[in-house]
Coordinates of C-alpha atoms in Angstrom, one line a residue:
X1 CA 0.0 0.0 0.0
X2 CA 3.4 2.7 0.8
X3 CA 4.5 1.5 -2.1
X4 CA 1.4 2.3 -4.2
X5 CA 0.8 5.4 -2.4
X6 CA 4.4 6.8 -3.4
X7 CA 4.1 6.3 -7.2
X8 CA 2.5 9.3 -9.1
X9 CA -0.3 8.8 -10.6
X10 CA -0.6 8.6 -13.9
X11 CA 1.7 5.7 -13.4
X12 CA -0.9 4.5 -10.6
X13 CA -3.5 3.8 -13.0
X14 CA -1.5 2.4 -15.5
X15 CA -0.8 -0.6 -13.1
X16 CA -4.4 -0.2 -11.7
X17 CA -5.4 -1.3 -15.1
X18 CA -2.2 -4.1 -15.4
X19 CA -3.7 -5.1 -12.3
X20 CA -7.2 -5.5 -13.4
X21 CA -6.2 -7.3 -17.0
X22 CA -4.2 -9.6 -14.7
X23 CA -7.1 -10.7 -12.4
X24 CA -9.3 -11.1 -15.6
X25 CA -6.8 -13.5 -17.6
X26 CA -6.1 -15.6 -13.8
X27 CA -10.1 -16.2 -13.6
X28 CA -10.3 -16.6 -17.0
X29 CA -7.9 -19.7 -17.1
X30 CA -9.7 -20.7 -13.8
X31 CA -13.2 -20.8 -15.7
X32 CA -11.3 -23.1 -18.4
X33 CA -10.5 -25.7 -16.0
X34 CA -14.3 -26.5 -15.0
X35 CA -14.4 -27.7 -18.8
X36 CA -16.6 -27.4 -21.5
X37 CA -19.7 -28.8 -20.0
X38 CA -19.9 -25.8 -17.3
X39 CA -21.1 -23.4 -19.8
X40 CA -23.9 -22.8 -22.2
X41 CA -22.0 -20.8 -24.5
X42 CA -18.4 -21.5 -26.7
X43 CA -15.8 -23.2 -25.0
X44 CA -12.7 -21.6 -26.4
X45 CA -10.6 -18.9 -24.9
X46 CA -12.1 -15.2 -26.2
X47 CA -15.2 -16.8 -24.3
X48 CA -13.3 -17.8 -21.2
X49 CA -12.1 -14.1 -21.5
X50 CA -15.4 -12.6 -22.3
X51 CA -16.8 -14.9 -19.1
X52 CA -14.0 -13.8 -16.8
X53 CA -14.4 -9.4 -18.1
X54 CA -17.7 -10.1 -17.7
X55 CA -17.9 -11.8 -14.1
X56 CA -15.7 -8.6 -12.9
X57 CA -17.0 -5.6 -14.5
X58 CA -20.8 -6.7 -13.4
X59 CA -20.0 -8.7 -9.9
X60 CA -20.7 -11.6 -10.2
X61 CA -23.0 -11.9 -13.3
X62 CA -21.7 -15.3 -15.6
X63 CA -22.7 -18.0 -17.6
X64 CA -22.2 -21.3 -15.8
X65 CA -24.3 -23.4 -14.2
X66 CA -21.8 -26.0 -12.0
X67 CA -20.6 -25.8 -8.7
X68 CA -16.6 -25.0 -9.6
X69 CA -17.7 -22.7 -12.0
X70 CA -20.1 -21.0 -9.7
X71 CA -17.0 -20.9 -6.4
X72 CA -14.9 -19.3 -9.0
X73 CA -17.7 -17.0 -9.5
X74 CA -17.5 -16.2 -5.9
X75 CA -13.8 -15.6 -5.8
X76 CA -13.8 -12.8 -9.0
X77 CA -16.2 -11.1 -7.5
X78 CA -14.0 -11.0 -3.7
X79 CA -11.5 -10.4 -5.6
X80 CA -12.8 -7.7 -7.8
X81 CA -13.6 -6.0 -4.8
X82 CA -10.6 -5.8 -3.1
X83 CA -9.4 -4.6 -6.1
X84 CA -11.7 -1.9 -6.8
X85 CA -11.4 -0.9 -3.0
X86 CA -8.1 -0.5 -3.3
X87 CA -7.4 1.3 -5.8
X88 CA -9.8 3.8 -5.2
X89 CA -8.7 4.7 -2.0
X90 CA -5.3 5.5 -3.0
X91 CA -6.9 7.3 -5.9
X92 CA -8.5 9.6 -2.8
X93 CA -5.6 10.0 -1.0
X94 CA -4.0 11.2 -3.5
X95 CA -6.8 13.7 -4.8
X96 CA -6.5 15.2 -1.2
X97 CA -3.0 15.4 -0.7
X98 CA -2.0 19.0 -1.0
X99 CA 0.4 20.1 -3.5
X100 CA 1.9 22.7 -1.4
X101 CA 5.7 22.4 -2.7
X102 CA 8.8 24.8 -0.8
X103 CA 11.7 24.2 -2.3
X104 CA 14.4 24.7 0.5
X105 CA 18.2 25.8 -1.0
X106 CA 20.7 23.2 -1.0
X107 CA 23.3 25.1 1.2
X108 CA 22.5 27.0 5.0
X109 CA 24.9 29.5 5.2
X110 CA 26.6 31.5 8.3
X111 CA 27.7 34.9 7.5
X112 CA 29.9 36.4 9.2
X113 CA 29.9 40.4 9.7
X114 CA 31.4 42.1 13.2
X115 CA 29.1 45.2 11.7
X116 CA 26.1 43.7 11.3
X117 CA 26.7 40.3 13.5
X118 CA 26.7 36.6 12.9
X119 CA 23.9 35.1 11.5
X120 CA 23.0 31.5 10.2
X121 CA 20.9 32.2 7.3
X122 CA 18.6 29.5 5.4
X123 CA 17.0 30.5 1.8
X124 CA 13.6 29.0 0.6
X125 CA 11.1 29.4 -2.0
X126 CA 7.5 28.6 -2.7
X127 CA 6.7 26.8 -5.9
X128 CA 3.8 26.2 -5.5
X129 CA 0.5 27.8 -8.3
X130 CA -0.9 29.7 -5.5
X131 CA -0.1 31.1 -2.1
X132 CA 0.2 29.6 1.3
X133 CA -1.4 30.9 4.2
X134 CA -0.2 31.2 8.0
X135 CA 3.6 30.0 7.1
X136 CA 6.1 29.4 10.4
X137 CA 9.1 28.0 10.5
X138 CA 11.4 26.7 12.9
X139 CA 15.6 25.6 13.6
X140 CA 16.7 22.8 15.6
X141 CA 20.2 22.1 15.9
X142 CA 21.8 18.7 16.8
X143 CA 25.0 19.2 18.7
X144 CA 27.8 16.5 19.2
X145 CA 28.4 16.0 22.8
X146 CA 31.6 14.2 22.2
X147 CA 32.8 17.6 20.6
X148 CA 31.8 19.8 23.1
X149 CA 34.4 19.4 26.0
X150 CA 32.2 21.1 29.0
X151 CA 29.5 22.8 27.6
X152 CA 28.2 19.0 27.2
X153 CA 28.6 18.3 31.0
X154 CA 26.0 21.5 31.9
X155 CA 22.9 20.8 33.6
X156 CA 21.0 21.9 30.9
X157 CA 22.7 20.9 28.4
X158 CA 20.6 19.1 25.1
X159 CA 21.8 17.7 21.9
X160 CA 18.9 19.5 20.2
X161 CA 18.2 22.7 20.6
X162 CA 15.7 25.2 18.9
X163 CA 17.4 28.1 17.8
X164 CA 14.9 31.3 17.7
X165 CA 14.6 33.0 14.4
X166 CA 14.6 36.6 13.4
X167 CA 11.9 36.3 10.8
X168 CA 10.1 33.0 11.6
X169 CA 6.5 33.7 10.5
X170 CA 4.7 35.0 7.1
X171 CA 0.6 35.9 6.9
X172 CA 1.3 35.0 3.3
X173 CA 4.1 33.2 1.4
X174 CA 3.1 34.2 -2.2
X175 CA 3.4 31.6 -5.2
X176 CA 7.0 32.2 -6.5
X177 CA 8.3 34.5 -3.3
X178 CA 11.6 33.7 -1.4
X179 CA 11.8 34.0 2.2
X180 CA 15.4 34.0 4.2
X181 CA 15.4 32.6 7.9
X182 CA 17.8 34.1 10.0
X183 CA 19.2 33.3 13.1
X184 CA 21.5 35.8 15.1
X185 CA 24.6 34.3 16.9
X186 CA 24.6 36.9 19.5
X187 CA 24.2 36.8 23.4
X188 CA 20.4 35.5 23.4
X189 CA 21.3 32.9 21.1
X190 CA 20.9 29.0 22.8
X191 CA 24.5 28.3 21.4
X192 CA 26.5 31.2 22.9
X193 CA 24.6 30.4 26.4
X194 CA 25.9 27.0 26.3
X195 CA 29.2 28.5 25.9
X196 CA 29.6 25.8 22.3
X197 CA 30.8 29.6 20.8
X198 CA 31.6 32.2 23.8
X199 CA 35.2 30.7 24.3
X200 CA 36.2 33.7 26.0
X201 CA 33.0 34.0 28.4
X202 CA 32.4 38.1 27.2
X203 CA 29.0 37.7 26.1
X204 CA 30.0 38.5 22.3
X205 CA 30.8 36.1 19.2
X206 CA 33.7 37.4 17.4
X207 CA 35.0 36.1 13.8
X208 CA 37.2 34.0 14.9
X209 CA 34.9 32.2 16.8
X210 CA 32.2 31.0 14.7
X211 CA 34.1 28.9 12.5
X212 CA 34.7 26.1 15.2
X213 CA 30.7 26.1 15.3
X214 CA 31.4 23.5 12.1
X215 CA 32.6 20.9 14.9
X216 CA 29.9 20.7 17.0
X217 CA 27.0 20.8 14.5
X218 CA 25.7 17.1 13.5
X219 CA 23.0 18.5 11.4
X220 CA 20.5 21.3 11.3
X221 CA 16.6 20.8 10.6
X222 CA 14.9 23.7 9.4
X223 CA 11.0 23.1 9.5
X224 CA 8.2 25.0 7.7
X225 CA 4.3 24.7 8.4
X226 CA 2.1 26.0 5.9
X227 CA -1.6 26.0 5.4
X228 CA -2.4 24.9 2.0
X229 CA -6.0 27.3 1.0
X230 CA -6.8 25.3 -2.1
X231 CA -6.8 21.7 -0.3
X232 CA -8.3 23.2 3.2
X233 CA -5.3 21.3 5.1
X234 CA -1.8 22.3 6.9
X235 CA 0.8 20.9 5.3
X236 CA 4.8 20.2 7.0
X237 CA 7.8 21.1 5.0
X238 CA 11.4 20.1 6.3
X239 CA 15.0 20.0 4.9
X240 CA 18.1 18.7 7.1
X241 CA 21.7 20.0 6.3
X242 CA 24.3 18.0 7.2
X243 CA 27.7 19.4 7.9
X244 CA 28.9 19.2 4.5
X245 CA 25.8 21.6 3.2
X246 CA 26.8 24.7 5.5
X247 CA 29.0 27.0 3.9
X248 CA 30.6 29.9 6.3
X249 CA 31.7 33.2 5.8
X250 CA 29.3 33.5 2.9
X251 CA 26.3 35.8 1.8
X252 CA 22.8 34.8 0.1
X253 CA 23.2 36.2 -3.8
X254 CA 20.3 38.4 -4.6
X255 CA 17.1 36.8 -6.4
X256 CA 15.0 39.8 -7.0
X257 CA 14.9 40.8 -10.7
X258 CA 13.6 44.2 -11.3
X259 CA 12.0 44.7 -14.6
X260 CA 10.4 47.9 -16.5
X261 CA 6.7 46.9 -17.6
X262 CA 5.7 50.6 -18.5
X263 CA 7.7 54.2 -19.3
X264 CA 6.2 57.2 -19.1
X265 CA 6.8 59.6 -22.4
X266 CA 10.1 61.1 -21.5
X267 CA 11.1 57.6 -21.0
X268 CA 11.6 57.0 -16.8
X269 CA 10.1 54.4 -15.4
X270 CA 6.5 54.4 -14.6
X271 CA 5.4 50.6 -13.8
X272 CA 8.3 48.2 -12.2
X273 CA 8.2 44.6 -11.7
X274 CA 9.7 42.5 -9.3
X275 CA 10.3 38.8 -10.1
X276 CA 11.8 36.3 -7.6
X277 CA 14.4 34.4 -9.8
X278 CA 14.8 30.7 -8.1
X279 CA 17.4 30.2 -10.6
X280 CA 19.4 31.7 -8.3
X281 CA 17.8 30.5 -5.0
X282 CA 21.4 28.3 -4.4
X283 CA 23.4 31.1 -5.0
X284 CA 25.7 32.7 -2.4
X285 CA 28.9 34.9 -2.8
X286 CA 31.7 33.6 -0.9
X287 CA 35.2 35.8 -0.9
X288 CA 33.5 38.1 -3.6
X289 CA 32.9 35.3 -5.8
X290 CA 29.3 33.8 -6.6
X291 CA 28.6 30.5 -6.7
X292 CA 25.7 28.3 -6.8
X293 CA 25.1 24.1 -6.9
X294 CA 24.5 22.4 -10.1
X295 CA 21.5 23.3 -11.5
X296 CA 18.4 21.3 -9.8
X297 CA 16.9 17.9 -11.7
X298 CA 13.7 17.7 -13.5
X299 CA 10.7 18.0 -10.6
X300 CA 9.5 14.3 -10.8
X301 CA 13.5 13.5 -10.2
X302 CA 14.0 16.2 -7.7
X303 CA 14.0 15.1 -3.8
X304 CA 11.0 16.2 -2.6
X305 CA 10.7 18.1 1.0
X306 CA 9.1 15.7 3.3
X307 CA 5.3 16.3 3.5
X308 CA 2.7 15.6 6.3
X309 CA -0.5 16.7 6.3
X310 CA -3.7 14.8 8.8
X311 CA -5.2 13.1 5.5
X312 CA -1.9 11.5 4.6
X313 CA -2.1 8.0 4.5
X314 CA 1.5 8.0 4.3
X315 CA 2.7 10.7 7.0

């Protein structure tokens, strides 16, 4: 059934029908063991065929009249119902999941700026047709104890910890819009009060302290709910970056894309557009140089964020 659920669907019905011409050709070889005396019509296999399509489109109606041909009766029309059941469940589920679809950038930065302040910054985009309502999002860190030295032996101390975000809700997360979650590596941060960063105990994280913050990290998960207004349901979004996905002492390349729609008649502006380019949602300058991943495979090929939602067979 997680199997079945998992496929998309056009390639769902095309093995919902295998499925069906395979239970009609297994009952119809069935029928041609009872012999020719069974039936009142032909005896030759398009009539074993026409027997068995018949039996399973109209449950349970044939033409035979003995008892082996009347128990495999019986057993097409079970099994045409389990069948039937079956796949049109999964063909629900699948009409109500949501197609909410965030596509999260592959790298989480940390930027480092004495001017501005640290920051570990995360980039993501809604491709979805339509916008999402009441978006939130969250950070949780796991930490490696082993790494830690004695920040690990505190009283308080927990691998994972939820790291507060500058930015962490949106009213509306418009189709195509990019939203950057930031959090600031300054004295209310959970990582400085565990003293992972603060080597020196002065309440501040300089430069040269944030790039040890690599060592301790295991992994970071960055979660997003959403509520999807086209399927009526809230819908969970989620990326983990491992170790090797952080890149420090790097900035988020800008996405916006201003265009001119309209000029007046002496030729200045008079309309502008704004278009979020997710082309360039993996890009990020590091040491004045921009660089972005490999470009992203076709959507059907692409990972996809991990979705719940309450309908969700397969949550």
């Amino acid at each position: 059934m997680v199997l079945l659920l998992k496929l998309p669907l056009p390639i769902f019905l095309l093995v919902g029908l295998g499925v069906i011409l395979l239970v009609i050709i297994l009952f119809a070889l069935l029928f041609a063991t009872c012999g020719a005396d069974c039936f009142s019509t032909e005896f030759d296999a398009e009539s074993m065929l026409w027997l068995s399509a018949h039996t399973f489109v109209t449950m349970g109606n044939s033409d035979t009249h003995c008892g082996g041909g009347q128990l495999i009766i019986v057993l097409e029309f079970y099994a045409a119902l389990i069948v039937q059941l079956v796949l049109g469940a999964v063909i629900v589920v699948k009409a109500m999941t949501p197609r909410a679809n965030v596509r999260f950038a592959t790298n989480a930065l940390i930027s480092v700026d004495d001017a501005k302040g640290h920051r570990i910054v995360f980039r993501l985009a809604n491709e979805s047709r339509y916008g999402l309502k009441h978006a939130t999002a969250d950070v949780r860190v796991m930490l490696d104890p082993s790494k830690m030295g004695a920040a690990a032996k505190h009283k308080n101390f927990s691998p994972q910890i939820v790291l507060p975000l500058v930015n962490s809700g949106k009213t509306f997360f418009g189709t195509g819009d990019h939203w950057v979650l930031c959090h600031n590596l300054d004295a209310d941060s959970p990582l400085v009060k565990l003293g992972a960063l603060d080597r020196n105990a002065d309440g501040v994280v300089d430069a040269s302290e944030v790039e040890p913050l690599l060592a301790f990290i295991s992994w970071l998960d960055v979660g997003v709910s959403v509520f999807d207004p086209v399927y009526h349901q809230p819908v969970l979004l989620s990326k983990r970056y491992a170790v090797q996905d952080i890149v420090s002492h790097a900035e988020w390349a800008d996405m916006l894309r201003f265009e001119v729609l309209s000029k007046r008649e002496d030729g200045s502006p008079e309309v502008m557009g704004v278009t979020h380019d997710h082309a360039l949602l993996d890009a990020y300058v590091e040491d004045g140089v921009t660089k972005t991943v490999a470009a992203a495979p076709p959507p059907m090929l692409r990972e996809r964020a991990l979705r719940w939602s309450p309908y969700s067979l397969y949550s």
